[in-house]
Tab-separated table of C-alpha atoms in Angstrom:
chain	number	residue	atom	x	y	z
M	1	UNK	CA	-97.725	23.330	-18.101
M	2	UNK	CA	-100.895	25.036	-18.986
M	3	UNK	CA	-103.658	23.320	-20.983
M	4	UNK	CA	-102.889	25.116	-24.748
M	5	UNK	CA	-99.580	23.838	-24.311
M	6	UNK	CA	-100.682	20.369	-23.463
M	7	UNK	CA	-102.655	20.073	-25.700
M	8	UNK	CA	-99.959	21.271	-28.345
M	9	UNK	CA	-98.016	18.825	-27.278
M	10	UNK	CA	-100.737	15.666	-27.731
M	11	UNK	CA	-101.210	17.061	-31.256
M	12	UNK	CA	-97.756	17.222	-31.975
M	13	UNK	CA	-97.444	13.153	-30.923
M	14	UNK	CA	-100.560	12.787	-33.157
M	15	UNK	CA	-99.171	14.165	-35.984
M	16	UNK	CA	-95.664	12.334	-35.263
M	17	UNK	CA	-94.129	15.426	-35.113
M	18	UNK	CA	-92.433	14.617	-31.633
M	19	UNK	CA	-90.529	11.618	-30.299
M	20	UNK	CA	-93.353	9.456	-27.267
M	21	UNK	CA	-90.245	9.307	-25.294
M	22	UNK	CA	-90.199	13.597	-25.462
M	23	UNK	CA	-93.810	13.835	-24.579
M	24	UNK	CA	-93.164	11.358	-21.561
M	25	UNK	CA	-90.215	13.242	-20.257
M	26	UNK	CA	-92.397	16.129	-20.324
M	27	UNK	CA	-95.488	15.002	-19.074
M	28	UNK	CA	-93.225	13.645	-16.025
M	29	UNK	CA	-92.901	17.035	-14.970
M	30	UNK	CA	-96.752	16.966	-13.934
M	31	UNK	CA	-97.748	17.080	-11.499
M	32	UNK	CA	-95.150	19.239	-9.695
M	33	UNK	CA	-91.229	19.010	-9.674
M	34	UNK	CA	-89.494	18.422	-6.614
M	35	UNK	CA	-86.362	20.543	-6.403
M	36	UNK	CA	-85.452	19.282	-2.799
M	37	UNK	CA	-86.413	23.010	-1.302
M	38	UNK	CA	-89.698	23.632	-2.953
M	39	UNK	CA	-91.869	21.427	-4.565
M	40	UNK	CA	-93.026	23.579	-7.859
M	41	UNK	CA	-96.389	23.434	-9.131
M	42	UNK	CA	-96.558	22.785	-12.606
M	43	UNK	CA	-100.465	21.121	-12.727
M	44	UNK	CA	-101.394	24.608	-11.047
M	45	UNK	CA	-102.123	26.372	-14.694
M	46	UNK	CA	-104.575	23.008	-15.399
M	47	UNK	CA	-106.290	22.645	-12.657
M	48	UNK	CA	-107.040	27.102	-11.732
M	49	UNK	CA	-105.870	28.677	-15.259
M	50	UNK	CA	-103.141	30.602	-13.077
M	51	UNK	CA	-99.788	29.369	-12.283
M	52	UNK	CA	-97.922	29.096	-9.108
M	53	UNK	CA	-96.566	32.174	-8.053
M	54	UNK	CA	-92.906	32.760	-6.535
M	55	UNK	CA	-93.333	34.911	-3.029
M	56	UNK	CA	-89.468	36.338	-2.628
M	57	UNK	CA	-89.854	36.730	1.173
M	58	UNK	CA	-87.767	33.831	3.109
M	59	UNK	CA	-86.434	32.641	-0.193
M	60	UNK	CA	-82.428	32.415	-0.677
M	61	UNK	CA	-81.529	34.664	-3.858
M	62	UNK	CA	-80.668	31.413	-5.030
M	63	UNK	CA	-84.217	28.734	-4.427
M	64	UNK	CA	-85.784	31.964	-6.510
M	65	UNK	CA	-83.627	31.691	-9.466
M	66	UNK	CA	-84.353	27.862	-9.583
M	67	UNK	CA	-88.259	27.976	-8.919
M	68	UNK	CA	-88.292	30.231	-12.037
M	69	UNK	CA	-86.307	28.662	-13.741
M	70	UNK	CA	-87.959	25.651	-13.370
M	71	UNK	CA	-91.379	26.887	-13.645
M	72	UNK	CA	-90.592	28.775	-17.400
M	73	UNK	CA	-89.106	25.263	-18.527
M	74	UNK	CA	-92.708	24.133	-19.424
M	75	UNK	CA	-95.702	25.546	-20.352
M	76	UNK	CA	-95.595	29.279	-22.103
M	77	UNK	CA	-98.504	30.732	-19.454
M	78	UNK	CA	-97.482	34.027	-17.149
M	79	UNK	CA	-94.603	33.756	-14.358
M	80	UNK	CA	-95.039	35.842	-11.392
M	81	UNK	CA	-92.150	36.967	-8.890
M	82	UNK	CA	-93.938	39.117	-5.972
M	83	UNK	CA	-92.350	41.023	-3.688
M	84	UNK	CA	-88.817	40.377	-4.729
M	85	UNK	CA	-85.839	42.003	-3.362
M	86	UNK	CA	-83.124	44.301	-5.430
M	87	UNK	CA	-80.889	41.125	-5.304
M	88	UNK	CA	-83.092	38.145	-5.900
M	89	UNK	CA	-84.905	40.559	-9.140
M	90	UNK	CA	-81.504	40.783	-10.890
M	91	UNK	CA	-80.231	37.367	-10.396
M	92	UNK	CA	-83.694	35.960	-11.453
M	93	UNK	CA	-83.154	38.775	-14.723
M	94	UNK	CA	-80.117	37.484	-15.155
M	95	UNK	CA	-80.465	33.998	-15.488
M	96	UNK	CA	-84.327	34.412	-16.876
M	97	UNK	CA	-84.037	37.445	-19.088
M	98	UNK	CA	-87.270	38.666	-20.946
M	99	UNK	CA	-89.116	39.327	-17.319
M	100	UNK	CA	-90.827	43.123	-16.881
M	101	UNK	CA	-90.621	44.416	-13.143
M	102	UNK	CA	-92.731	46.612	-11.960
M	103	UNK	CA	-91.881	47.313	-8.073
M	104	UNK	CA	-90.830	44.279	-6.598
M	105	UNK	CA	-93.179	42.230	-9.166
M	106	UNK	CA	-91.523	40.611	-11.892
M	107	UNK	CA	-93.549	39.044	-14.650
M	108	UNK	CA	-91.956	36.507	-17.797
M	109	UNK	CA	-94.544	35.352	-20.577
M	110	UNK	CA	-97.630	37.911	-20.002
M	111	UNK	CA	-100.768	36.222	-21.081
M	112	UNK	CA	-102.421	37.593	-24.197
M	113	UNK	CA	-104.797	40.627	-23.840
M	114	UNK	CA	-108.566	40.111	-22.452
M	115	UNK	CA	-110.739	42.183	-23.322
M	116	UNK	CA	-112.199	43.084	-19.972
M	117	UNK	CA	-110.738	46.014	-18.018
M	118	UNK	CA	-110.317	46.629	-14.085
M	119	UNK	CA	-109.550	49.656	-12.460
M	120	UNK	CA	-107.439	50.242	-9.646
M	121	UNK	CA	-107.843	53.222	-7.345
M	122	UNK	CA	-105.914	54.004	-4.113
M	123	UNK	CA	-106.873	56.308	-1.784
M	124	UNK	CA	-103.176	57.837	-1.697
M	125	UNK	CA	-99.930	58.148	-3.085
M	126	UNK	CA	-98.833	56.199	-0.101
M	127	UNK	CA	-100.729	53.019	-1.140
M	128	UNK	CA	-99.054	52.975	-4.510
M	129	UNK	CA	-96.925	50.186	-3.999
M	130	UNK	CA	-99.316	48.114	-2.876
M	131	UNK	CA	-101.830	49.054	-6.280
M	132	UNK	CA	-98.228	48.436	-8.437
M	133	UNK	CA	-98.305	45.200	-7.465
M	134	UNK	CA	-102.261	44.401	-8.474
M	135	UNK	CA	-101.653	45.942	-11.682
M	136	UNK	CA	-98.370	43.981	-12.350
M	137	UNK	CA	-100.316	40.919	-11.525
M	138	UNK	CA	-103.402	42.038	-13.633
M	139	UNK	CA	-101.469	42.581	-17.132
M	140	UNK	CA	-99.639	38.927	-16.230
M	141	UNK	CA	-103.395	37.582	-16.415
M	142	UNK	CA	-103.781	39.468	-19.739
M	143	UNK	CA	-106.137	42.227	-17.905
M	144	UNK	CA	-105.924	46.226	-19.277
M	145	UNK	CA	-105.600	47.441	-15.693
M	146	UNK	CA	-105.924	51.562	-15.547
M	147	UNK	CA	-105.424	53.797	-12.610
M	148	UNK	CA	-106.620	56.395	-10.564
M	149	UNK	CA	-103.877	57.322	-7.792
M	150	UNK	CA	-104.712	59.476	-4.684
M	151	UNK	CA	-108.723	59.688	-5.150
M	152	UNK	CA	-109.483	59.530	-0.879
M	153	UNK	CA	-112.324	60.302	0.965
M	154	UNK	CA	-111.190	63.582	2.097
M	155	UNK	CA	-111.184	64.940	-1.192
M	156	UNK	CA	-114.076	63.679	-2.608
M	157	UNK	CA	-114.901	65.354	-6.319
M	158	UNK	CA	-111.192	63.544	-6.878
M	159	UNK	CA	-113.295	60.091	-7.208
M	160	UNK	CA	-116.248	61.909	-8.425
M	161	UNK	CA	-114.978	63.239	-11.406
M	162	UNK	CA	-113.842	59.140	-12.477
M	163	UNK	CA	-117.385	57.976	-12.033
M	164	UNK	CA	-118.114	56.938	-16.172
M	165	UNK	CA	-114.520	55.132	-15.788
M	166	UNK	CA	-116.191	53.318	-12.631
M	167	UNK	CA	-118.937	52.135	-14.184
M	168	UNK	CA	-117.559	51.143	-17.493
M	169	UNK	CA	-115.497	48.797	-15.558
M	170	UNK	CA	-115.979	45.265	-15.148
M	171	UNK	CA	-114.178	45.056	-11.733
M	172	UNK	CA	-112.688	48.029	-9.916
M	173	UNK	CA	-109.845	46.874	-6.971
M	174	UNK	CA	-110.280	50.084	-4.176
M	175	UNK	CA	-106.264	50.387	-2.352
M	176	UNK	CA	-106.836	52.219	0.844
M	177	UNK	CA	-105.587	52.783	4.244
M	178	UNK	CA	-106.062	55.129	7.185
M	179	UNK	CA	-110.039	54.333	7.739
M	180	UNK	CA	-110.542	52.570	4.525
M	181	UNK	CA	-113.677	54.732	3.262
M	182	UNK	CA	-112.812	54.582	0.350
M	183	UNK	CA	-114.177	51.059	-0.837
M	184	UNK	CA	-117.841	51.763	0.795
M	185	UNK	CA	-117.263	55.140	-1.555
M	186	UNK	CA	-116.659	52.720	-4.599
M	187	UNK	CA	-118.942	50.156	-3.811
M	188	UNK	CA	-121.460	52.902	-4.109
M	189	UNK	CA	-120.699	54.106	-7.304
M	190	UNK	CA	-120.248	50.903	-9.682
M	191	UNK	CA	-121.933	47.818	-10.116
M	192	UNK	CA	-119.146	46.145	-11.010
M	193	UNK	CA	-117.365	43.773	-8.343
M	194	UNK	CA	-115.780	45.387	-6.030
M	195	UNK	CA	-112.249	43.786	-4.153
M	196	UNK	CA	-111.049	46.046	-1.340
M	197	UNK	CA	-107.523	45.773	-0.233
M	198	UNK	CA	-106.638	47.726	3.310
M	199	UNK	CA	-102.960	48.674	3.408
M	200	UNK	CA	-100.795	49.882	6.474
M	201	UNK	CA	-100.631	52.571	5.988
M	202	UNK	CA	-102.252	55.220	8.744
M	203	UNK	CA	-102.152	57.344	11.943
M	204	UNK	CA	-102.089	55.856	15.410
M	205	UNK	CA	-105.318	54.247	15.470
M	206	UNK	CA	-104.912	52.656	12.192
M	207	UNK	CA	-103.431	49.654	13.766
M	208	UNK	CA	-101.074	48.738	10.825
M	209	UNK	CA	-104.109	48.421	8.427
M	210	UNK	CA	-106.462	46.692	10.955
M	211	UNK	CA	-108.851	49.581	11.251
M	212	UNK	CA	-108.905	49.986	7.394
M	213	UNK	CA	-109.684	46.280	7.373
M	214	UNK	CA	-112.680	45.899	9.730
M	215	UNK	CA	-114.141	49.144	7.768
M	216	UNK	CA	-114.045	47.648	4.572
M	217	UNK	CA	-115.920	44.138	5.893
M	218	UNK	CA	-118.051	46.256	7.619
M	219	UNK	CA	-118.901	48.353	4.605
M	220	UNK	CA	-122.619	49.046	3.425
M	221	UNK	CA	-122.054	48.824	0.181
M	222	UNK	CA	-123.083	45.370	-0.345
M	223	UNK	CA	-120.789	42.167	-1.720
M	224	UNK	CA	-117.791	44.274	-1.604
M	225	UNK	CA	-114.602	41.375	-1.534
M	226	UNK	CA	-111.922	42.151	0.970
M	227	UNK	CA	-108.663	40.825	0.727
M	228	UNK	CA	-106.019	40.946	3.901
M	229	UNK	CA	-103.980	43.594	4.758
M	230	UNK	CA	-101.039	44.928	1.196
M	231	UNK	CA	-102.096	41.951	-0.432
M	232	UNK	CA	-102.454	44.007	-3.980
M	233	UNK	CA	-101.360	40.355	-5.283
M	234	UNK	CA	-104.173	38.547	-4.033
M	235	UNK	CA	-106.431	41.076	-5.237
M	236	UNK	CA	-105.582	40.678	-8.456
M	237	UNK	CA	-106.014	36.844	-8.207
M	238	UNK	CA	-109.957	37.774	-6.769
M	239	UNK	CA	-110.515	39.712	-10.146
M	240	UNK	CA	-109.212	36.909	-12.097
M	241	UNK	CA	-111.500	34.576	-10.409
M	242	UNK	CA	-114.369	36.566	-10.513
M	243	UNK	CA	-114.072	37.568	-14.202
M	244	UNK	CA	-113.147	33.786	-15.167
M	245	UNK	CA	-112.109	32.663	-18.356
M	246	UNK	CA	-111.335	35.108	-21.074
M	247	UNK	CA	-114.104	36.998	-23.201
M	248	UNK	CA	-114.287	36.835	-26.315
M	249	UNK	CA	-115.613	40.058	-27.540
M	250	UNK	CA	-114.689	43.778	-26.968
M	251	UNK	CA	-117.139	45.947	-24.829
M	252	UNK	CA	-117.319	49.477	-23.174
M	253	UNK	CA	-114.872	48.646	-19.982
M	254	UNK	CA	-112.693	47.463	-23.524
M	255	UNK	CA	-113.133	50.753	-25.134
M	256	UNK	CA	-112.861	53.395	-21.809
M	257	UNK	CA	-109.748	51.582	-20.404
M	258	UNK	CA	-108.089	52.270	-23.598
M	259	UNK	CA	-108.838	55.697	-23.835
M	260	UNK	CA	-107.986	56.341	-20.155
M	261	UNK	CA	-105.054	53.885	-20.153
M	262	UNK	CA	-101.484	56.303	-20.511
């Protein structure tokens, strides 16, 4: 239950519109549900202004359909499913409809449109999927999220020629394996805040992301934010801490976002 709906609901009892005994079955719910495998979250949305997330990995097709299903029975805030498999996404469709999936991230009740924008860059093609799921977890938030794909180090006027996008930002998430350079490359160019993600992807010596890791919190572009290794999802939860609660007015990140958005 998130705090508009909450608060719905105590001006709904005010007005006599609903029965006590409704609002107290409802209201049970809080802080969390216990569904005997998973104890579900529903305070999460009052307490951080994001909801608890459902990771598919080590879930049962099954415990995913009923953690969704029991975290869209309250509240109307933004549902995410990360890294689902094919199975567990069309079960959870099936018994949830009205979900988007993007990748293996599946998303019911987006929150409405911010007006800040974030862009997400990955140094290759390769770290798409990991920038897929950031952006599927940005627009959940309400967050215009545009992107520039394959924009590495070793082609350099490729991120060059997206520096006005950059700076009209108000965050920028960097997606980058093999040495990580990019982010330092970033960090450079924007004043915005900065969250690096290192993915796995990489050459011998890449170490599974490591390498692209300890470059990034090395960096010398100062107060870049470094996430651990593919977590695009995590990212996206940085930005939405960093940004805060929602704006209320349009500005230039607004207005270059849209025009660069497809």
């Amino acid at each position: 239950m998130d705090e508009p709906a909450l608060r719905n609901l105590l001006q709904r009892l005010a007005a006599s519109e609903v029965d006590p005994d409704e609002v107290v079955r409802q209201v049970r719910q809080l802080p969390f549900a216990e569904l005997g495998y998973a104890m579900v979250d529903h305070h999460r949305e009052l307490r951080q202004g994001r909801p608890e997330a459902v990771y598919g990995p080590g879930k049962s097709t099954a415990q995913c359909v009923g953690i969704v299903t029991e975290l869209l029975s309250t509240g109307d805030g933004p549902i995410v499913l990360s890294r689902a498999t094919d199975e567990q996404i069309n079960a959870v469709q099936a018994a949830c409809p009205g979900a988007v999936a993007t990748g293996r991230t599946v998303v019911w009740r987006p929150a409405p449109g911010r007006p800040e924008g974030v862009v997400v860059v990955t140094a290759g093609t390769a770290d798409l999927v990991v920038a897929e799921e950031c952006r599927a977890t940005l627009v959940a938030f309400g967050f215009r999220a545009a992107l520039i794909a394959d924009a590495g180090v070793a082609g350099l006027q490729r991120i060059l020629a997206h520096v006005a996008l950059l700076q009209a930002a108000d965050a920028v998430v960097v997606v980058a394996g093999m040495e990580g350079a990019l982010a330092s490359v970033v960090g450079g160019l924007t004043g915005a805040p900065v969250v690096a993600v290192p993915t796995s992807v990489g050459y011998g010596a890449s170490l599974g992301g490591v390498t692209a890791l300890l470059s990034m919190l090395a960096s010398c572009a100062s107060g870049i934010v470094v996430v651990g290794i593919d977590n695009g999802f995590g990212a996206a939860h940085a930005v939405a801490r960093l940004l805060g609660p929602a704006a209320v007015h349009s500005g230039p990140a607004d207005q270059a976002l849209a025009a660069a958005d497809p």
